[in-house]
mmCIF file of C-alpha atoms and ligand atoms in Angstrom:
data_model
loop_
_atom_site.group_PDB
_atom_site.id
_atom_site.type_symbol
_atom_site.label_atom_id
_atom_site.label_comp_id
_atom_site.label_asym_id
_atom_site.label_seq_id
_atom_site.Cartn_x
_atom_site.Cartn_y
_atom_site.Cartn_z
ATOM 1 C CA UNK A 1 -48.491 -55.423 25.628
ATOM 2 C CA UNK A 2 -45.805 -53.612 23.895
ATOM 3 C CA UNK A 3 -42.359 -53.475 24.803
ATOM 4 C CA UNK A 4 -41.505 -49.945 26.464
ATOM 5 C CA UNK A 5 -38.382 -48.648 23.589
ATOM 6 C CA UNK A 6 -36.188 -47.230 26.280
ATOM 7 C CA UNK A 7 -33.509 -46.290 24.050
ATOM 8 C CA UNK A 8 -33.504 -42.756 24.399
ATOM 9 C CA UNK A 9 -34.481 -42.467 27.099
ATOM 10 C CA UNK A 10 -31.249 -44.645 28.873
ATOM 11 C CA UNK A 11 -28.762 -42.237 26.583
ATOM 12 C CA UNK A 12 -30.632 -39.610 27.964
ATOM 13 C CA UNK A 13 -29.475 -41.309 31.645
ATOM 14 C CA UNK A 14 -26.026 -42.418 30.616
ATOM 15 C CA UNK A 15 -25.809 -38.877 29.018
ATOM 16 C CA UNK A 16 -26.620 -36.876 32.475
ATOM 17 C CA UNK A 17 -24.172 -39.666 34.319
ATOM 18 C CA UNK A 18 -20.743 -39.158 32.041
ATOM 19 C CA UNK A 19 -21.943 -35.614 32.170
ATOM 20 C CA UNK A 20 -21.017 -35.792 36.232
ATOM 21 C CA UNK A 21 -24.965 -34.946 37.624
ATOM 22 C CA UNK A 22 -26.043 -36.703 40.208
ATOM 23 C CA UNK A 23 -28.731 -38.374 39.593
ATOM 24 C CA UNK A 24 -31.510 -38.313 42.187
ATOM 25 C CA UNK A 25 -34.946 -40.346 43.250
ATOM 26 C CA UNK A 26 -38.150 -38.680 40.909
ATOM 27 C CA UNK A 27 -35.886 -38.542 38.699
ATOM 28 C CA UNK A 28 -36.079 -42.197 35.532
ATOM 29 C CA UNK A 29 -33.430 -44.331 35.811
ATOM 30 C CA UNK A 30 -33.171 -47.663 34.160
ATOM 31 C CA UNK A 31 -34.614 -50.696 36.571
ATOM 32 C CA UNK A 32 -31.261 -52.496 36.310
ATOM 33 C CA UNK A 33 -29.824 -48.842 38.328
ATOM 34 C CA UNK A 34 -32.750 -49.448 40.849
ATOM 35 C CA UNK A 35 -32.056 -52.525 40.894
ATOM 36 C CA UNK A 36 -27.693 -52.472 41.157
ATOM 37 C CA UNK A 37 -28.549 -49.868 43.788
ATOM 38 C CA UNK A 38 -30.445 -51.652 45.474
ATOM 39 C CA UNK A 39 -29.068 -55.400 46.294
ATOM 40 C CA UNK A 40 -25.451 -52.742 46.855
ATOM 41 C CA UNK A 41 -26.945 -50.789 48.760
ATOM 42 C CA UNK A 42 -29.020 -52.900 51.360
ATOM 43 C CA UNK A 43 -25.998 -54.657 51.509
ATOM 44 C CA UNK A 44 -24.173 -51.840 53.124
ATOM 45 C CA UNK A 45 -27.294 -51.322 55.433
ATOM 46 C CA UNK A 46 -26.776 -54.623 57.219
ATOM 47 C CA UNK A 47 -23.057 -54.506 57.083
ATOM 48 C CA UNK A 48 -23.707 -51.487 59.597
ATOM 49 C CA UNK A 49 -26.043 -53.115 61.697
ATOM 50 C CA UNK A 50 -24.465 -57.183 61.727
ATOM 51 C CA UNK A 51 -21.153 -54.923 62.294
ATOM 52 C CA UNK A 52 -22.513 -53.597 65.417
ATOM 53 C CA UNK A 53 -22.329 -57.247 67.285
ATOM 54 C CA UNK A 54 -18.731 -58.513 67.091
ATOM 55 C CA UNK A 55 -17.172 -54.901 69.120
ATOM 56 C CA UNK A 56 -21.395 -55.157 71.255
ATOM 57 C CA UNK A 57 -19.322 -57.712 72.994
ATOM 58 C CA UNK A 58 -16.730 -55.747 73.728
ATOM 59 C CA UNK A 59 -17.882 -52.809 75.699
ATOM 60 C CA UNK A 60 -19.155 -54.172 78.303
ATOM 61 C CA UNK A 61 -15.495 -55.963 79.559
ATOM 62 C CA UNK A 62 -13.989 -52.339 77.926
ATOM 63 C CA UNK A 63 -10.632 -52.346 79.672
ATOM 64 C CA UNK A 64 -11.006 -48.163 81.228
ATOM 65 C CA UNK A 65 -14.343 -45.883 80.882
ATOM 66 C CA UNK A 66 -12.453 -44.044 78.735
ATOM 67 C CA UNK A 67 -12.319 -46.697 76.164
ATOM 68 C CA UNK A 68 -15.621 -47.758 76.632
ATOM 69 C CA UNK A 69 -17.530 -44.445 76.317
ATOM 70 C CA UNK A 70 -15.486 -44.409 72.664
ATOM 71 C CA UNK A 71 -16.275 -47.450 72.650
ATOM 72 C CA UNK A 72 -20.044 -47.564 72.733
ATOM 73 C CA UNK A 73 -20.600 -44.153 70.535
ATOM 74 C CA UNK A 74 -18.895 -45.764 67.766
ATOM 75 C CA UNK A 75 -20.977 -48.363 67.636
ATOM 76 C CA UNK A 76 -23.671 -46.416 68.524
ATOM 77 C CA UNK A 77 -22.368 -44.784 65.188
ATOM 78 C CA UNK A 78 -22.370 -47.674 63.224
ATOM 79 C CA UNK A 79 -26.920 -48.399 63.418
ATOM 80 C CA UNK A 80 -26.643 -45.270 62.865
ATOM 81 C CA UNK A 81 -25.177 -45.417 59.453
ATOM 82 C CA UNK A 82 -27.176 -48.329 58.654
ATOM 83 C CA UNK A 83 -30.651 -45.851 60.095
ATOM 84 C CA UNK A 84 -29.223 -43.605 56.870
ATOM 85 C CA UNK A 85 -28.366 -46.294 54.087
ATOM 86 C CA UNK A 86 -31.235 -47.695 54.723
ATOM 87 C CA UNK A 87 -33.476 -44.372 54.083
ATOM 88 C CA UNK A 88 -31.619 -43.895 51.192
ATOM 89 C CA UNK A 89 -32.638 -47.193 49.791
ATOM 90 C CA UNK A 90 -36.351 -46.470 50.210
ATOM 91 C CA UNK A 91 -36.507 -43.603 48.450
ATOM 92 C CA UNK A 92 -35.219 -46.739 45.367
ATOM 93 C CA UNK A 93 -39.646 -47.680 46.443
ATOM 94 C CA UNK A 94 -38.005 -50.521 48.955
ATOM 95 C CA UNK A 95 -39.688 -51.038 52.051
ATOM 96 C CA UNK A 96 -36.729 -51.186 54.591
ATOM 97 C CA UNK A 97 -39.164 -54.030 56.596
ATOM 98 C CA UNK A 98 -38.398 -55.910 53.246
ATOM 99 C CA UNK A 99 -35.105 -55.529 52.917
ATOM 100 C CA UNK A 100 -34.038 -56.056 57.299
ATOM 101 C CA UNK A 101 -36.357 -59.523 56.691
ATOM 102 C CA UNK A 102 -33.783 -60.702 54.488
ATOM 103 C CA UNK A 103 -30.958 -59.548 56.287
ATOM 104 C CA UNK A 104 -32.819 -61.673 59.321
ATOM 105 C CA UNK A 105 -34.075 -65.431 56.787
ATOM 106 C CA UNK A 106 -30.043 -65.374 55.799
ATOM 107 C CA UNK A 107 -30.823 -64.346 51.915
ATOM 108 C CA UNK A 108 -28.698 -60.618 52.028
ATOM 109 C CA UNK A 109 -25.265 -60.558 52.469
ATOM 110 C CA UNK A 110 -23.438 -57.651 54.619
ATOM 111 C CA UNK A 111 -19.727 -57.713 54.202
ATOM 112 C CA UNK A 112 -17.643 -61.321 54.937
ATOM 113 C CA UNK A 113 -15.793 -59.302 57.673
ATOM 114 C CA UNK A 114 -17.982 -59.487 60.309
ATOM 115 C CA UNK A 115 -17.535 -63.088 60.666
ATOM 116 C CA UNK A 116 -14.813 -63.320 62.610
ATOM 117 C CA UNK A 117 -14.273 -63.323 66.013
ATOM 118 C CA UNK A 118 -13.978 -61.226 68.325
ATOM 119 C CA UNK A 119 -11.279 -63.100 71.283
ATOM 120 C CA UNK A 120 -9.533 -60.467 72.363
ATOM 121 C CA UNK A 121 -9.538 -56.660 73.240
ATOM 122 C CA UNK A 122 -6.932 -55.844 70.450
ATOM 123 C CA UNK A 123 -9.423 -56.971 68.039
ATOM 124 C CA UNK A 124 -11.620 -53.347 69.236
ATOM 125 C CA UNK A 125 -8.367 -52.190 68.109
ATOM 126 C CA UNK A 126 -7.664 -53.929 64.961
ATOM 127 C CA UNK A 127 -10.786 -53.031 63.936
ATOM 128 C CA UNK A 128 -11.171 -49.398 64.546
ATOM 129 C CA UNK A 129 -7.850 -49.392 62.281
ATOM 130 C CA UNK A 130 -7.892 -51.965 59.516
ATOM 131 C CA UNK A 131 -12.150 -52.395 58.880
ATOM 132 C CA UNK A 132 -13.043 -48.689 59.779
ATOM 133 C CA UNK A 133 -9.908 -47.792 57.930
ATOM 134 C CA UNK A 134 -10.389 -49.694 54.823
ATOM 135 C CA UNK A 135 -14.115 -48.738 54.418
ATOM 136 C CA UNK A 136 -13.064 -45.234 54.726
ATOM 137 C CA UNK A 137 -11.220 -45.623 51.520
ATOM 138 C CA UNK A 138 -13.820 -47.311 49.797
ATOM 139 C CA UNK A 139 -16.290 -44.848 51.079
ATOM 140 C CA UNK A 140 -14.173 -41.945 50.086
ATOM 141 C CA UNK A 141 -15.218 -43.072 46.942
ATOM 142 C CA UNK A 142 -18.557 -44.036 46.720
ATOM 143 C CA UNK A 143 -18.742 -40.399 48.707
ATOM 144 C CA UNK A 144 -18.920 -39.474 44.589
ATOM 145 C CA UNK A 145 -21.624 -41.694 43.358
ATOM 146 C CA UNK A 146 -23.470 -41.565 40.953
ATOM 147 C CA UNK A 147 -26.969 -41.681 43.016
ATOM 148 C CA UNK A 148 -27.418 -38.304 45.267
ATOM 149 C CA UNK A 149 -28.790 -40.079 48.604
ATOM 150 C CA UNK A 150 -26.276 -42.420 48.912
ATOM 151 C CA UNK A 151 -23.346 -40.364 48.017
ATOM 152 C CA UNK A 152 -24.570 -38.146 50.029
ATOM 153 C CA UNK A 153 -24.487 -40.794 53.351
ATOM 154 C CA UNK A 154 -21.700 -40.960 52.661
ATOM 155 C CA UNK A 155 -20.753 -37.564 54.239
ATOM 156 C CA UNK A 156 -21.206 -38.147 57.271
ATOM 157 C CA UNK A 157 -20.084 -41.757 57.756
ATOM 158 C CA UNK A 158 -17.166 -41.257 56.962
ATOM 159 C CA UNK A 159 -16.321 -37.825 59.219
ATOM 160 C CA UNK A 160 -17.476 -40.399 61.523
ATOM 161 C CA UNK A 161 -15.424 -43.236 60.733
ATOM 162 C CA UNK A 162 -12.448 -41.196 60.560
ATOM 163 C CA UNK A 163 -12.627 -40.929 64.958
ATOM 164 C CA UNK A 164 -14.254 -44.301 64.778
ATOM 165 C CA UNK A 165 -10.414 -45.574 62.456
ATOM 166 C CA UNK A 166 -8.234 -42.978 64.492
ATOM 167 C CA UNK A 167 -9.876 -44.961 68.395
ATOM 168 C CA UNK A 168 -8.968 -48.303 66.570
ATOM 169 C CA UNK A 169 -5.737 -47.109 65.909
ATOM 170 C CA UNK A 170 -4.736 -45.669 69.458
ATOM 171 C CA UNK A 171 -5.596 -48.622 71.006
ATOM 172 C CA UNK A 172 -3.408 -50.439 69.293
ATOM 173 C CA UNK A 173 -0.669 -48.107 69.738
ATOM 174 C CA UNK A 174 -1.013 -48.381 73.013
ATOM 175 C CA UNK A 175 -0.851 -52.092 73.254
ATOM 176 C CA UNK A 176 2.698 -52.447 71.247
ATOM 177 C CA UNK A 177 4.115 -50.358 72.867
ATOM 178 C CA UNK A 178 2.989 -51.602 76.650
ATOM 179 C CA UNK A 179 4.444 -55.013 78.333
ATOM 180 C CA UNK A 180 5.202 -57.877 75.984
ATOM 181 C CA UNK A 181 2.318 -59.412 76.255
ATOM 182 C CA UNK A 182 -0.640 -56.318 75.830
ATOM 183 C CA UNK A 183 2.203 -56.181 71.838
ATOM 184 C CA UNK A 184 1.831 -59.462 70.892
ATOM 185 C CA UNK A 185 -2.035 -59.806 71.957
ATOM 186 C CA UNK A 186 -1.626 -55.968 69.844
ATOM 187 C CA UNK A 187 0.138 -59.126 66.350
ATOM 188 C CA UNK A 188 -1.793 -61.219 67.312
ATOM 189 C CA UNK A 189 -4.989 -59.143 66.567
ATOM 190 C CA UNK A 190 -3.703 -57.986 63.444
ATOM 191 C CA UNK A 191 -2.548 -61.296 61.682
ATOM 192 C CA UNK A 192 -6.068 -62.461 62.390
ATOM 193 C CA UNK A 193 -7.337 -59.373 60.996
ATOM 194 C CA UNK A 194 -4.981 -58.191 57.690
ATOM 195 C CA UNK A 195 -6.245 -60.976 55.734
ATOM 196 C CA UNK A 196 -10.033 -60.374 55.712
ATOM 197 C CA UNK A 197 -10.075 -56.510 55.459
ATOM 198 C CA UNK A 198 -8.307 -57.194 52.398
ATOM 199 C CA UNK A 199 -11.154 -59.146 51.290
ATOM 200 C CA UNK A 200 -13.884 -56.671 52.173
ATOM 201 C CA UNK A 201 -13.477 -54.478 49.245
ATOM 202 C CA UNK A 202 -14.694 -57.157 47.020
ATOM 203 C CA UNK A 203 -12.774 -59.299 44.045
ATOM 204 C CA UNK A 204 -10.333 -59.016 41.691
ATOM 205 C CA UNK A 205 -12.383 -56.363 39.000
ATOM 206 C CA UNK A 206 -11.663 -59.848 36.646
ATOM 207 C CA UNK A 207 -13.819 -62.022 38.630
ATOM 208 C CA UNK A 208 -15.661 -59.505 39.609
ATOM 209 C CA UNK A 209 -19.440 -59.536 37.515
ATOM 210 C CA UNK A 210 -21.581 -56.236 39.165
ATOM 211 C CA UNK A 211 -18.329 -53.421 38.431
ATOM 212 C CA UNK A 212 -18.377 -53.045 34.977
ATOM 213 C CA UNK A 213 -21.703 -51.655 35.327
ATOM 214 C CA UNK A 214 -21.470 -50.233 38.207
ATOM 215 C CA UNK A 215 -18.128 -48.568 36.948
ATOM 216 C CA UNK A 216 -19.677 -47.009 33.769
ATOM 217 C CA UNK A 217 -22.918 -45.946 36.131
ATOM 218 C CA UNK A 218 -20.174 -44.082 37.913
ATOM 219 C CA UNK A 219 -21.790 -45.742 41.610
ATOM 220 C CA UNK A 220 -17.899 -46.547 41.884
ATOM 221 C CA UNK A 221 -15.940 -44.035 40.711
ATOM 222 C CA UNK A 222 -12.653 -47.295 41.611
ATOM 223 C CA UNK A 223 -12.164 -50.513 40.763
ATOM 224 C CA UNK A 224 -11.573 -53.425 43.841
ATOM 225 C CA UNK A 225 -8.175 -54.047 43.597
ATOM 226 C CA UNK A 226 -7.626 -49.948 42.977
ATOM 227 C CA UNK A 227 -9.027 -48.904 45.772
ATOM 228 C CA UNK A 228 -7.799 -52.499 48.097
ATOM 229 C CA UNK A 229 -4.110 -51.476 46.772
ATOM 230 C CA UNK A 230 -4.801 -47.624 47.879
ATOM 231 C CA UNK A 231 -6.013 -49.195 51.222
ATOM 232 C CA UNK A 232 -2.390 -51.464 51.835
ATOM 233 C CA UNK A 233 0.428 -48.105 50.734
ATOM 234 C CA UNK A 234 -1.620 -46.410 53.597
ATOM 235 C CA UNK A 235 -1.104 -49.033 55.954
ATOM 236 C CA UNK A 236 1.858 -50.537 55.768
ATOM 237 C CA UNK A 237 3.935 -47.594 57.136
ATOM 238 C CA UNK A 238 1.179 -47.087 59.869
ATOM 239 C CA UNK A 239 1.706 -51.204 60.689
ATOM 240 C CA UNK A 240 5.552 -50.061 61.055
ATOM 241 C CA UNK A 241 4.963 -46.775 62.819
ATOM 242 C CA UNK A 242 3.988 -48.677 66.428
ATOM 243 C CA UNK A 243 6.463 -51.579 65.379
ATOM 244 C CA UNK A 244 3.784 -54.137 64.086
ATOM 245 C CA UNK A 245 4.113 -56.856 61.519
ATOM 246 C CA UNK A 246 1.785 -57.654 59.003
ATOM 247 C CA UNK A 247 1.947 -61.067 58.695
ATOM 248 C CA UNK A 248 2.744 -61.148 55.244
ATOM 249 C CA UNK A 249 5.634 -62.920 53.692
ATOM 250 C CA UNK A 250 6.120 -61.580 50.302
ATOM 251 C CA UNK A 251 5.002 -58.133 51.408
ATOM 252 C CA UNK A 252 7.291 -56.031 49.403
ATOM 253 C CA UNK A 253 6.769 -52.760 47.632
ATOM 254 C CA UNK A 254 7.468 -52.430 44.055
ATOM 255 C CA UNK A 255 10.255 -49.141 44.113
ATOM 256 C CA UNK A 256 8.880 -48.015 40.852
ATOM 257 C CA UNK A 257 5.504 -47.813 41.200
ATOM 258 C CA UNK A 258 6.039 -46.960 45.019
ATOM 259 C CA UNK A 259 3.527 -49.674 45.639
ATOM 260 C CA UNK A 260 2.840 -52.565 48.248
ATOM 261 C CA UNK A 261 2.779 -56.145 46.656
ATOM 262 C CA UNK A 262 0.939 -59.141 48.887
ATOM 263 C CA UNK A 263 1.334 -62.250 48.358
ATOM 264 C CA UNK A 264 -1.947 -63.824 46.806
ATOM 265 C CA UNK A 265 -5.465 -63.131 49.162
ATOM 266 C CA UNK A 266 -7.280 -66.806 50.109
ATOM 267 C CA UNK A 267 -10.024 -66.740 47.800
ATOM 268 C CA UNK A 268 -11.813 -70.291 48.288
ATOM 269 C CA UNK A 269 -12.112 -68.615 52.164
ATOM 270 C CA UNK A 270 -13.566 -65.887 51.148
ATOM 271 C CA UNK A 271 -16.164 -67.542 49.592
ATOM 272 C CA UNK A 272 -17.132 -70.098 52.147
ATOM 273 C CA UNK A 273 -17.709 -67.152 53.866
ATOM 274 C CA UNK A 274 -19.805 -64.997 51.817
ATOM 275 C CA UNK A 275 -21.780 -68.091 51.015
ATOM 276 C CA UNK A 276 -22.647 -68.522 54.922
ATOM 277 C CA UNK A 277 -19.769 -70.345 56.004
ATOM 278 C CA UNK A 278 -17.278 -67.964 57.968
ATOM 279 C CA UNK A 279 -16.667 -68.487 61.456
ATOM 280 C CA UNK A 280 -19.523 -66.735 63.267
ATOM 281 C CA UNK A 281 -21.649 -66.398 60.088
ATOM 282 C CA UNK A 282 -24.496 -68.588 62.089
ATOM 283 C CA UNK A 283 -23.626 -66.871 65.149
ATOM 284 C CA UNK A 284 -24.281 -63.635 64.250
ATOM 285 C CA UNK A 285 -27.003 -64.235 62.181
ATOM 286 C CA UNK A 286 -28.424 -66.157 65.875
ATOM 287 C CA UNK A 287 -27.896 -62.460 67.014
ATOM 288 C CA UNK A 288 -29.388 -60.671 64.359
ATOM 289 C CA UNK A 289 -32.847 -62.690 64.504
ATOM 290 C CA UNK A 290 -32.871 -62.781 68.236
ATOM 291 C CA UNK A 291 -32.094 -58.759 68.907
ATOM 292 C CA UNK A 292 -35.532 -58.334 65.915
ATOM 293 C CA UNK A 293 -37.729 -60.553 68.578
ATOM 294 C CA UNK A 294 -36.634 -59.359 71.561
ATOM 295 C CA UNK A 295 -37.435 -55.462 69.865
ATOM 296 C CA UNK A 296 -40.317 -56.730 69.086
ATOM 297 C CA UNK A 297 -42.070 -54.367 71.756
ATOM 298 C CA UNK A 298 -40.365 -51.427 70.354
ATOM 299 C CA UNK A 299 -41.751 -50.938 67.363
ATOM 300 C CA UNK A 300 -45.105 -51.994 68.630
ATOM 301 C CA UNK A 301 -45.457 -48.922 70.774
ATOM 302 C CA UNK A 302 -43.628 -46.854 67.823
ATOM 303 C CA UNK A 303 -46.764 -47.741 66.083
ATOM 304 C CA UNK A 304 -48.901 -46.931 68.731
ATOM 305 C CA UNK A 305 -47.782 -44.055 69.050
ATOM 306 C CA UNK A 306 -47.497 -42.299 65.701
ATOM 307 C CA UNK A 307 -51.411 -43.816 65.151
ATOM 308 C CA UNK A 308 -52.714 -42.044 68.543
ATOM 309 C CA UNK A 309 -50.502 -39.642 67.361
ATOM 310 C CA UNK A 310 -52.346 -39.311 63.676
ATOM 311 C CA UNK A 311 -55.643 -39.991 65.634
ATOM 312 C CA UNK A 312 -55.266 -36.970 67.429
ATOM 313 C CA UNK A 313 -54.557 -35.408 64.193
ATOM 314 C CA UNK A 314 -57.244 -36.373 62.016
ATOM 315 C CA UNK A 315 -59.235 -35.203 66.059
HETATM 316 N N1 ACO B 1 -18.681 -59.417 51.872
HETATM 317 C C1 ACO B 1 -19.237 -60.183 51.376
HETATM 318 N N2 ACO B 1 -20.377 -60.383 49.781
HETATM 319 C C2 ACO B 1 -19.226 -59.397 48.645
HETATM 320 C C3 ACO B 1 -17.916 -58.368 49.482
HETATM 321 C C4 ACO B 1 -17.255 -58.331 51.191
HETATM 322 N N3 ACO B 1 -16.469 -58.557 51.058
HETATM 323 N N4 ACO B 1 -16.974 -58.015 47.973
HETATM 324 C C5 ACO B 1 -17.886 -58.479 47.434
HETATM 325 N N5 ACO B 1 -18.915 -59.241 47.841
HETATM 326 C C6 ACO B 1 -20.639 -59.781 46.361
HETATM 327 C C7 ACO B 1 -20.993 -59.483 46.275
HETATM 328 O O1 ACO B 1 -22.442 -58.068 47.115
HETATM 329 C C8 ACO B 1 -21.355 -59.281 45.035
HETATM 330 O O2 ACO B 1 -22.671 -60.469 45.237
HETATM 331 P P1 ACO B 1 -24.345 -60.451 44.573
HETATM 332 O O3 ACO B 1 -23.796 -60.902 43.930
HETATM 333 O O4 ACO B 1 -24.436 -61.084 45.009
HETATM 334 O O5 ACO B 1 -24.695 -59.453 45.290
HETATM 335 C C9 ACO B 1 -20.369 -60.391 44.961
HETATM 336 O O6 ACO B 1 -20.082 -60.461 45.517
HETATM 337 C C10 ACO B 1 -19.016 -60.031 43.360
HETATM 338 O O7 ACO B 1 -18.611 -59.097 44.154
HETATM 339 P P2 ACO B 1 -18.602 -57.804 43.185
HETATM 340 O O8 ACO B 1 -19.267 -57.524 41.384
HETATM 341 O O9 ACO B 1 -17.532 -57.706 43.391
HETATM 342 O O10 ACO B 1 -19.613 -56.604 43.830
HETATM 343 P P3 ACO B 1 -19.655 -55.423 43.512
HETATM 344 O O11 ACO B 1 -19.518 -54.576 43.447
HETATM 345 O O12 ACO B 1 -21.562 -54.976 44.299
HETATM 346 O O13 ACO B 1 -18.414 -54.819 45.209
HETATM 347 C C11 ACO B 1 -18.460 -54.054 46.824
HETATM 348 C C12 ACO B 1 -18.382 -54.954 46.104
HETATM 349 C C13 ACO B 1 -16.752 -53.747 46.718
HETATM 350 C C14 ACO B 1 -18.091 -54.814 49.100
HETATM 351 C C15 ACO B 1 -19.117 -52.706 47.262
HETATM 352 O O14 ACO B 1 -20.296 -53.671 47.134
HETATM 353 C C16 ACO B 1 -19.062 -51.945 47.898
HETATM 354 O O15 ACO B 1 -18.772 -51.279 48.107
HETATM 355 N N6 ACO B 1 -20.483 -51.397 48.800
HETATM 356 C C17 ACO B 1 -20.385 -50.516 49.591
HETATM 357 C C18 ACO B 1 -19.340 -50.621 51.133
HETATM 358 C C19 ACO B 1 -20.421 -52.200 51.685
HETATM 359 O O16 ACO B 1 -20.770 -52.638 51.353
HETATM 360 N N7 ACO B 1 -19.747 -51.488 52.593
HETATM 361 C C20 ACO B 1 -19.305 -52.937 53.786
HETATM 362 C C21 ACO B 1 -18.722 -53.178 54.594
HETATM 363 S S1 ACO B 1 -18.418 -50.954 55.351
HETATM 364 C C22 ACO B 1 -18.837 -50.882 56.970
HETATM 365 O O17 ACO B 1 -20.284 -51.504 57.602
HETATM 366 C C23 ACO B 1 -18.374 -50.888 58.076
#
């Protein structure tokens, strides 16, 4: 078979991207663009779903009804985020069951951050403030991504993430202004979550194999380092405002740019976590598999219900 010459179509596609147009599911796109989106969006959807586990663990132990209601709503929102993004991924011609199968088999990546344990109630504060805070910085940029269904999903998700961040920061501020034991608990949570939250943005641009292509195609609007720096600059004053200290003796402000410069990030730890050897990788996958198996009856019932209605329509 003669190979198809796609050069004219690729040039037209890239001209549309350069002009700031949005690519929609029925538009022609290079196979590589489609594959990159499936990779990134499915990892993102998996992260939302696995991300329910560390916090779900604390719903029954929330210290008041108000906190319980907020946490319950937040965890439920994350399930919704997973749903929007899986639906977005399906517009690229993949089957959601296959993607979930990859997650359950341990062959798909999801965010490194969710492979750390939640040891105290203050971790609910640290996750909302730092993890959802980092997600907002990353996803506000993705809301302008060149692929329409992904960008549109980000708009609603970012609104919800704002509530998540606020409830987390409020938990931290309350603990930090409480008894010395409560303040210690908040500081300990910050100490454990700070560095992993910086790793959420991915490796430094020079070690990021996907960034150049994704930036060229405007899936990513900014590189990993720029977004990480933005998050650091936003978060340092927030820690100071509630009397907590970032666990980084090397942290200093660049007088000229105003940027807060951190000490070195432990990329060896990051590589361990994304290779499946983080503190909680095995537990997270086991919990997802258990939930999937125990939910089999719900999927069966939904299919039987759909089949019954389809049969009625035919009749
Ligand atoms: N956790 C797990 N894997 C990561 C992480 C991370 N924090 N950062 C990078 N990686 C992986 C990449 O997926 C890639 O692996 P692959 O090529 O096997 O797929 C590899 O490390 C190299 O990284 P990059 O080339 O920098 O990858 P990419 O250009 O896709 O950038 C990033 C990574 C920034 C995470 C990007 O994919 C992204 O913005 N994704 C959407 C947002 C997202 O997934 N958020 C999840 C957490 S937010 C939340 O759930 C609340």
